[in-house]
C-alpha atoms as one frame of an Amber mdcrd trajectory, in Angstrom:
protein
  -9.516  -1.677  17.507 -10.239   0.826  14.749 -10.313  -1.421  11.665 -12.855
  -3.396   9.682 -10.349  -5.421   7.662  -6.628  -6.097   7.643  -6.452  -5.612
  11.407  -3.021  -7.269  11.699  -1.431  -4.669   9.426  -3.701  -1.912  10.711
  -2.477  -2.348  14.278   1.102  -2.260  13.029   0.372   1.149  11.457  -0.972
   2.454  14.769   2.120   1.076  16.525   4.281   3.008  14.041   2.270   6.153
  14.724   2.868   5.646  18.446   6.594   5.928  17.767   6.025   9.443  16.495
   3.803  10.285  19.448   6.555   9.426  21.906   9.077  11.584  20.017  10.858
   9.184  17.646  11.719  10.252  14.099  13.008   6.877  12.939  11.125   3.619
  12.580  11.997   0.567  14.651  10.123  -2.722  14.493   7.687  -3.132  17.367
   7.135  -6.854  16.843  10.557  -8.366  17.369  13.011  -8.369  20.255  16.269
  -8.173  18.262  18.006  -4.808  18.747  18.482  -2.679  15.635  18.998   0.922
  14.604  16.099   3.051  13.473  15.564   4.007   9.841  13.607   6.592   7.864
  10.775   4.234   6.940   6.976   4.616   7.214   7.599   8.323   7.615   3.966
   9.403   7.005   2.871   7.348  10.011   5.642   8.789  12.157   4.384  12.281
  11.224   0.775  11.326  11.964   1.936  10.099  15.360   3.642  13.420  16.037
   0.425  15.200  15.085  -1.494  13.019  17.526   1.105  13.709  20.209   0.257
  17.401  20.113  -3.058  16.564  21.751  -2.647  13.221  23.576   0.375  11.930
  25.490   1.748   8.403  25.501   0.618   7.886  29.114  -3.015   8.647  28.239
  -5.250   5.542  27.887  -7.152   7.386  25.145  -4.078   7.495  22.899  -4.978
   4.348  20.876  -8.395   5.829  20.107  -6.787   9.112  19.107  -4.315   7.272
  16.880  -7.176   5.448  15.146  -9.093   8.698  14.631  -6.075  10.458  13.152
  -5.387   7.416  10.965  -8.881   7.514   9.497  -8.755  11.285   9.137  -5.617
  10.809   7.059  -7.351   8.028   5.131 -10.197  10.358   4.166  -7.903  13.251
   3.221  -5.451  11.101   1.265  -8.349   9.266  -0.366  -9.847  12.552  -1.550
  -6.434  13.585  -2.838  -6.135  10.317  -4.745  -9.559  10.790  -6.356  -8.654
  14.340  -7.383  -5.255  13.340  -8.776  -6.813  10.406 -10.596  -9.323  12.736
 -12.224  -6.599  15.162 -13.325  -4.637  12.263 -14.803  -7.740  10.960 -16.585
  -8.482  14.461 -17.903  -5.094  14.466 -19.614  -6.406  11.844 -22.012 -10.199
  12.115 -22.121 -12.123  15.241 -23.092 -15.752  14.208 -22.584 -16.978  14.738
 -18.987 -19.026  11.517 -19.171 -15.969   9.526 -20.202 -13.861  11.131 -17.508
 -16.402  10.324 -14.817 -16.787   6.732 -15.960 -13.028   6.264 -15.945 -12.818
   7.812 -12.477 -15.478   5.448 -11.108 -13.863   2.390 -12.704 -10.427   3.337
 -11.372 -11.632   4.272  -7.890 -14.200   1.531  -7.235 -13.846  -0.994 -10.032
 -12.857  -4.585  -9.475 -13.108  -7.894 -11.226 -15.050 -11.096 -10.860 -14.053
 -11.648  -7.239 -17.691 -11.176  -6.249 -18.778 -13.853  -8.707 -16.158 -16.327
  -7.491 -17.405 -15.756  -3.958 -21.020 -16.368  -4.929 -19.985 -19.575  -6.687
 -18.071 -20.785  -3.635 -14.732 -20.443  -5.429 -13.210 -17.670  -3.328 -10.242
 -19.931  -2.500  -9.587 -20.990  -6.083  -5.979 -22.224  -6.435  -5.542 -21.612
  -2.681  -5.850 -17.861  -3.084  -8.467 -15.173  -2.644  -9.506 -13.210  -5.745
  -6.974 -10.461  -6.435  -9.555  -7.690  -6.147 -10.125  -8.742  -2.521  -6.563
  -8.427  -1.284  -4.194  -6.693  -3.772  -4.548  -2.938  -3.133  -1.723  -2.109
  -5.549  -3.816  -3.475  -8.408  -6.989  -1.557  -7.544  -8.073   1.557  -5.658
 -11.099   0.799  -3.497  -9.018  -1.163  -0.969  -6.664   1.811  -0.721  -9.533
   4.263  -0.244 -11.061   1.974   2.373  -8.071   1.545   4.627  -4.557   2.442
   3.406  -3.768   6.167   3.529  -0.040   5.783   2.850  -0.772   3.937  -0.393
  -3.293   6.627  -1.361  -0.676   9.323  -0.813   1.968   7.313  -2.666  -0.203
   6.787  -5.751  -1.297  10.431  -5.707   2.344  11.474  -5.746   3.093   9.055
  -8.586   0.298  10.491 -10.741   1.199  14.118  -9.940   4.794  13.378 -10.896
   3.688  11.997 -14.251   1.562  15.091 -14.908   4.534  17.329 -14.158   6.671
  15.228 -16.471   4.028  15.604 -19.194   4.332  19.361 -18.789   8.103  19.196
 -19.116   7.730  17.227 -22.360   5.867  20.147 -23.942   8.725  22.571 -23.363
  11.338  22.663 -26.132  13.453  25.570 -24.922  16.701  25.208 -22.983  16.944
  22.555 -20.251  16.823  25.324 -17.691  13.126  25.789 -18.491  11.930  22.164
 -18.464  14.277  21.190 -15.652  12.037  23.062 -13.217   9.147  20.744 -13.988
  11.195  17.563 -13.908  12.703  18.613 -10.588   9.219  19.176  -9.222   8.214
  15.739 -10.507  11.188  14.203  -8.731  10.381  16.019  -5.492   6.811  14.752
  -5.608   8.109  11.249  -6.242  10.242  11.610  -3.101   6.959  11.833  -1.186
   5.936   8.608  -2.908   9.247   6.994  -1.937   8.899   8.038   1.696   5.485
   6.359   1.741   6.530   3.167  -0.062  10.221   2.985  -1.071   9.622   0.004
  -3.344   7.397   2.140  -5.575  10.508   3.927  -6.814  11.621   0.684  -8.428
   8.137   0.281  -9.930   8.355   3.847 -11.228  11.748   3.199 -12.849  10.332
   0.098 -14.489   7.393   2.058 -15.927   9.672   4.846 -17.155  12.008   2.343
 -18.788   9.251   0.517 -20.635   7.732   3.859 -21.661  11.053   4.963 -23.139
  11.462   1.666 -24.974   7.967   1.988 -26.448   8.729   5.537 -27.595  11.959
   4.341 -29.212  10.196   1.554 -31.083   7.357   3.804 -32.176   9.485   6.674
 -33.449  12.275   4.456 -34.781  14.745   6.837 -33.210  15.985   7.303 -29.683
  13.542   9.535 -27.696  16.093  11.984 -26.350  13.466  14.477 -25.156  11.740
  11.848 -23.030  15.046  10.316 -21.941  16.588  13.481 -20.494  13.392  14.635
 -18.823  12.609  11.239 -17.320  16.197  10.698 -16.159  16.419  14.139 -14.550
  13.209  13.473 -12.608  14.284   9.951 -11.694  17.639  11.150 -10.365  15.929
  13.449  -7.864  14.241  10.501  -6.153  17.218   8.153  -6.497  18.752   9.054
  -3.080  15.641   7.697  -1.338  15.995   4.377  -3.148  19.733   4.221  -2.414
  19.186   5.045   1.250  16.514   2.376   1.603  18.674  -0.197  -0.164  21.615
   0.558   2.120  19.393   0.304   5.194  18.123  -3.142   4.267  21.534  -4.370
   3.139  23.392  -3.197   6.257  20.808  -4.058   8.935  20.440  -7.765   9.590
  17.087  -7.272  11.315  15.543  -4.979   8.700  17.025  -7.100   5.933  15.482
 -10.258   7.371  12.144  -8.471   7.744  12.269  -7.480   4.080  13.276 -10.986
   2.990  10.394 -12.690   4.793   7.828 -10.179   3.516   6.588 -12.610   0.875
   3.873 -11.271  -1.439   3.716 -13.726  -4.337   1.344 -13.359  -7.248  -1.529
 -15.859  -7.346  -2.329 -18.196 -10.208  -2.577 -16.265 -13.532  -6.280 -17.116
 -13.781  -6.900 -14.899 -10.771  -5.511 -11.936 -12.694  -7.697 -12.935 -15.646
 -10.801 -12.959 -13.446  -9.672  -9.731 -11.782  -9.182  -7.665 -14.937 -11.015
  -9.358 -17.833 -13.954  -6.932 -17.840 -11.704  -3.893 -18.273  -9.036  -5.671
 -20.282 -11.266  -6.538 -23.239 -12.132  -2.934 -24.189  -8.653  -1.786 -23.112
  -7.028  -4.134 -25.643  -9.156  -2.509 -28.339  -7.894   0.888 -27.192  -4.223
  -0.175 -27.279  -4.225   0.326 -31.042  -5.804   3.743 -30.519  -3.046   4.709
 -28.062  -0.373   3.453 -30.440  -1.833   5.374 -33.382  -2.140   8.529 -31.287
   1.646   8.518 -31.140   1.974   8.203 -34.925   3.235  11.751 -35.319   6.170
  11.225 -32.949   8.689  10.969 -35.744   7.098  13.549 -38.025   5.276  16.311
 -36.166   6.902  19.658 -35.551   7.707  20.102 -31.869   5.532  22.574 -30.056
   7.253  25.834 -29.228   5.460  26.447 -25.983   7.219  29.000 -23.811   4.667
  28.843 -21.035   4.686  25.063 -21.016   0.906  24.734 -20.888   0.235  20.991
 -20.574  -2.422  19.187 -22.512  -3.659  17.922 -19.171  -5.203  21.339 -18.690
  -5.656  22.442 -22.294  -6.662  19.770 -24.823  -5.880  22.082 -27.770  -2.222
  21.149 -27.380  -2.887  17.489 -28.106  -1.490  17.733 -31.647   2.143  18.333
 -30.763   4.674  15.527 -31.048   5.629  15.748 -27.397   2.035  15.702 -26.233
   1.499  12.306 -27.823   4.170  10.614 -25.709   1.849  10.089 -22.708  -0.397
   7.848 -24.796   2.512   5.450 -25.077   2.754   5.509 -21.288  -0.781   4.123
 -21.026  -0.081   1.352 -23.510   3.315   0.351 -22.129   2.134   0.506 -18.487
  -0.572  -2.118 -18.898   1.315  -4.172 -21.503   4.251  -4.862 -19.190   2.312
  -5.670 -16.013   1.292  -9.262 -16.892   4.998 -10.053 -17.179   6.508  -8.181
 -14.243   4.056  -9.512 -11.626   5.784 -12.878 -12.052   9.379 -11.678 -11.825
  11.381 -13.796  -9.338  11.213 -11.392  -6.389   9.486 -11.673  -3.022   6.953
  -8.861  -3.605   5.607  -9.871  -6.998   2.084  -8.582  -6.735   3.224  -5.125
  -5.616   4.558  -4.598  -9.129   0.949  -4.173 -10.247   0.918  -0.764  -8.562
  -1.369   1.696 -10.301  -2.152  -0.479 -13.329  -5.866   0.145 -12.758  -5.331
   3.795 -13.766  -4.216   3.318 -17.397  -6.446   0.257 -17.637  -9.519   2.276
 -16.646  -8.689   5.052 -19.121  -8.113   2.661 -22.010 -11.212   0.646 -21.112
 -13.376   3.751 -21.480 -11.732   4.595 -24.804 -12.280   1.017 -25.971 -15.960
   1.194 -25.052 -16.275   4.410 -27.044 -14.671   2.745 -30.048 -16.740  -0.440
 -29.779 -20.031   1.359 -29.173 -19.937   4.695 -31.042 -23.695   5.378 -30.859
 -24.916   6.972 -27.660 -27.579   4.359 -26.893 -25.030   1.569 -27.306 -22.530
   3.502 -25.221 -24.999   3.945 -22.365 -25.872   0.253 -22.362 -22.241  -0.785
 -22.453 -21.453   1.580 -19.605 -24.206   0.081 -17.445 -22.999  -3.450 -18.143
 -19.390  -2.632 -17.254 -20.441  -0.917 -14.035 -22.694  -3.842 -13.080 -19.805
  -6.259 -13.593 -17.012  -4.260 -11.911 -18.633  -2.532  -8.926 -20.085  -5.530
  -7.005 -16.701  -6.523  -5.530 -16.362  -3.157  -3.799 -19.994  -3.335  -2.634
 -19.611  -6.895  -1.345 -16.366  -6.056   0.407 -17.826  -2.973   2.041 -20.979
  -4.767   3.168 -19.040  -7.751   4.465 -16.648  -5.699   6.550 -19.363  -3.363
   7.788 -21.603  -6.198   8.965 -18.642  -7.841  10.681 -19.153  -5.409  13.591
 -22.480  -7.091  14.363 -20.570 -10.049  15.827 -17.896  -8.507  18.042 -14.812
 -10.633  18.310 -11.101 -10.760  17.693  -9.163  -9.334  16.009 -11.496  -6.360
  15.431 -12.573  -6.163  19.079 -10.741  -6.610  22.396 -12.111  -7.215  25.916
 -12.208  -4.142  28.149 -10.226  -5.897  30.887  -7.506  -6.720  28.395  -7.248
  -3.090  27.336  -7.093  -2.003  30.973  -4.242  -4.420  31.678  -2.320  -3.247
  28.616  -2.789   0.386  29.649  -1.504  -0.379  33.132   1.410  -2.247  31.595
   2.259   0.882  29.616   2.330   2.909  32.807   4.517   0.638  34.933   7.090
  -1.050  32.675  10.148   0.518  31.015   9.910   1.714  27.433  10.731  -0.931
  24.808  10.480  -3.807  27.272   9.942  -7.127  25.468   6.640  -8.827  26.264
   5.924 -12.470  25.507   2.401 -13.523  24.596   0.661 -15.391  21.826   0.823
 -13.773  18.407  -2.819 -12.620  18.442  -2.281 -10.767  21.725   1.087  -9.377
  20.690  -0.323  -7.907  17.496  -2.316  -5.292  19.408  -0.020  -4.876  22.427
   2.358  -2.249  20.898  -0.677  -0.103  20.072  -1.617   0.175  23.762   1.868
   0.281  25.287   5.389   1.458  24.461   6.701  -2.086  24.464   7.931  -4.615
  21.927   6.015  -7.801  21.319   8.173 -10.918  21.178   5.843 -12.183  18.459
   2.903 -10.335  16.934   3.175  -9.849  13.186   4.133 -12.130  10.299   6.777
 -10.165   8.373   7.717  -7.775  11.199   8.546 -10.542  13.666  11.912 -11.950
  12.732  11.616 -15.743  12.395   7.909 -15.364  13.062   6.947 -18.995  12.464
   9.597 -20.278  14.864   8.769 -17.697  17.540   5.053 -18.339  17.262   5.674
 -22.032  17.841   7.975 -21.277  20.787   5.347 -19.043  22.405   2.680 -21.727
  22.067   4.968 -24.408  23.469   5.964 -22.103  26.329   2.403 -21.577  27.542
   1.554 -25.226  26.977   4.488 -26.195  29.193   6.076 -28.263  26.441   9.510
 -26.606  26.359  12.372 -28.417  28.030  14.305 -26.576  30.737  17.067 -25.325
  28.453  14.712 -24.035  25.774  12.540 -22.448  28.485  15.507 -20.543  29.950
  16.799 -19.560  26.511  13.439 -18.058  25.591  13.144 -16.016  28.774  16.611
 -14.512  28.227  15.073 -12.413  25.448  11.905 -11.528  27.366  11.208  -8.979
  30.116   7.533  -9.672  30.828   4.981 -12.385  30.093   1.378 -11.463  29.302
  -1.229 -14.043  30.290  -4.825 -13.598  29.144  -7.763 -15.684  27.867  -6.002
 -16.618  24.621  -2.956 -17.857  26.489  -5.176 -19.635  29.031  -6.789 -21.696
  26.263  -3.542 -23.548  25.593  -1.833 -23.221  28.983  -1.110 -26.276  31.085
  -3.408 -26.229  34.159  -0.532 -26.022  36.632   1.092 -23.099  34.784   4.475
 -24.659  35.311   5.968 -22.090  32.942   5.408 -19.385  35.620   7.373 -21.035
  38.441  10.350 -18.676  38.205   8.323 -15.587  37.291   7.033 -12.826  39.541
   3.491 -11.502  39.226   3.309  -7.799  38.411   0.529  -6.878  40.830  -0.802
  -3.679  39.155  -1.510  -5.631  35.957  -3.762  -8.255  37.525  -7.485  -8.678
  36.855  -8.796 -11.605  38.901  -7.161 -14.707  37.494  -8.064 -13.915  33.905
  -5.287 -11.443  33.212  -1.826 -11.644  34.729   1.491 -10.075  33.796   4.667
 -11.758  35.015   8.053 -10.129  35.307  11.109 -12.091  34.243  13.829 -11.658
  36.858  17.070 -11.454  34.921  20.392 -12.013  36.657  22.645  -8.944  36.754
């Protein structure tokens, strides 16, 4: 299927790319039958689909393979971009190449004690996996391994901050620094097109940063305020558009509402970040003291606007100390916001590994000033934080040694889905079990009646209906009501496992002959009355 983990979501990304391949510019949900207007969501995947469409058409059985190849090409490119942007962001605060590299490794591959919980048989502690196994927003290795849109989004977030840092060093007329804040806002638009919710996370970070600067300087930080607001206003239309879309579309609104991503028990966050948090807490005082000259230093008169990110000699200006407060405020607020009463709690941890990794390295330097101590401490931290990424990579890689669903699909099933794509109308609704429907929109330009948790409206109810349908347990009225919303019924080995032997559910259905493979795979057409 093209994925080693997170196949359910991975197939939904390929289905979104297929929309672009067939010529669509707007996203529509492929896993629910309810009609709805398209919206400018998941735009990077739409563009990747259009790129794929330049070489492979929607009627080509090789399209799913091409989509997977393009997806992973984008994953590699966006992952490299994220590593580069992370390094540039780290270099804004750390001078020593060794410190920069350690921070980069910790941010890119570091995790917590998820590996240890797994070894101890406690991977389901408090009915939840360790956070470093399933919360990509809180780490980076999951993003590098399989989520190109999140890699691009975080890259854009970090680039925007670097541009805002540059604007803070310019004290001339607004016309000069406004160029850099506008650029920051434009880059953040890219972030918003990848993940609209990140704009809200960005606003939260900017707000806490401004509050920290106000408290530290004991006067309102007008320089930071106007620059941050001007950049934030550039990306605001994307947030407003997305909000309007979800508020005005019943289908998209329901999809958003049932996309529940709660934070796990607080101890999971403790286990996930304790190794980096201990030295980072030590460095919080360092970051706070770095900003000591905010209220007293003479502003830098820098006509060229050379940022300290590229020239550390400018670190002694009052404006150049403001970013240190960003590091401190970013990680200080996260333990609180990940438990705000919203449905996507854990997504609020986006990017926290970046300032945490930087401050952890600084804390290690402060705790172990002698080189021999520093080297030992570095080895210990790496030995404690890297195993989760290694375990995860090994586990997913070795999963291919036992081919099975959802990572693999029978050849006959793929052949039937390809034939279905060739003979049925576009956007026809196909009923199957959820596991079958999850991959179906990747192989064919159809909608699955049920196939994805959040993206299937009333997924739990529809999943139960589908199971009862094939088991022959629906009464006549419920049976007819279900088929009103369905154009075709897909019957394969998964459906056969729960089907009643007589297949009474197929009495009023007509077999679609081209989509038949022995008696193992059948597609039935629902004959609707005119």
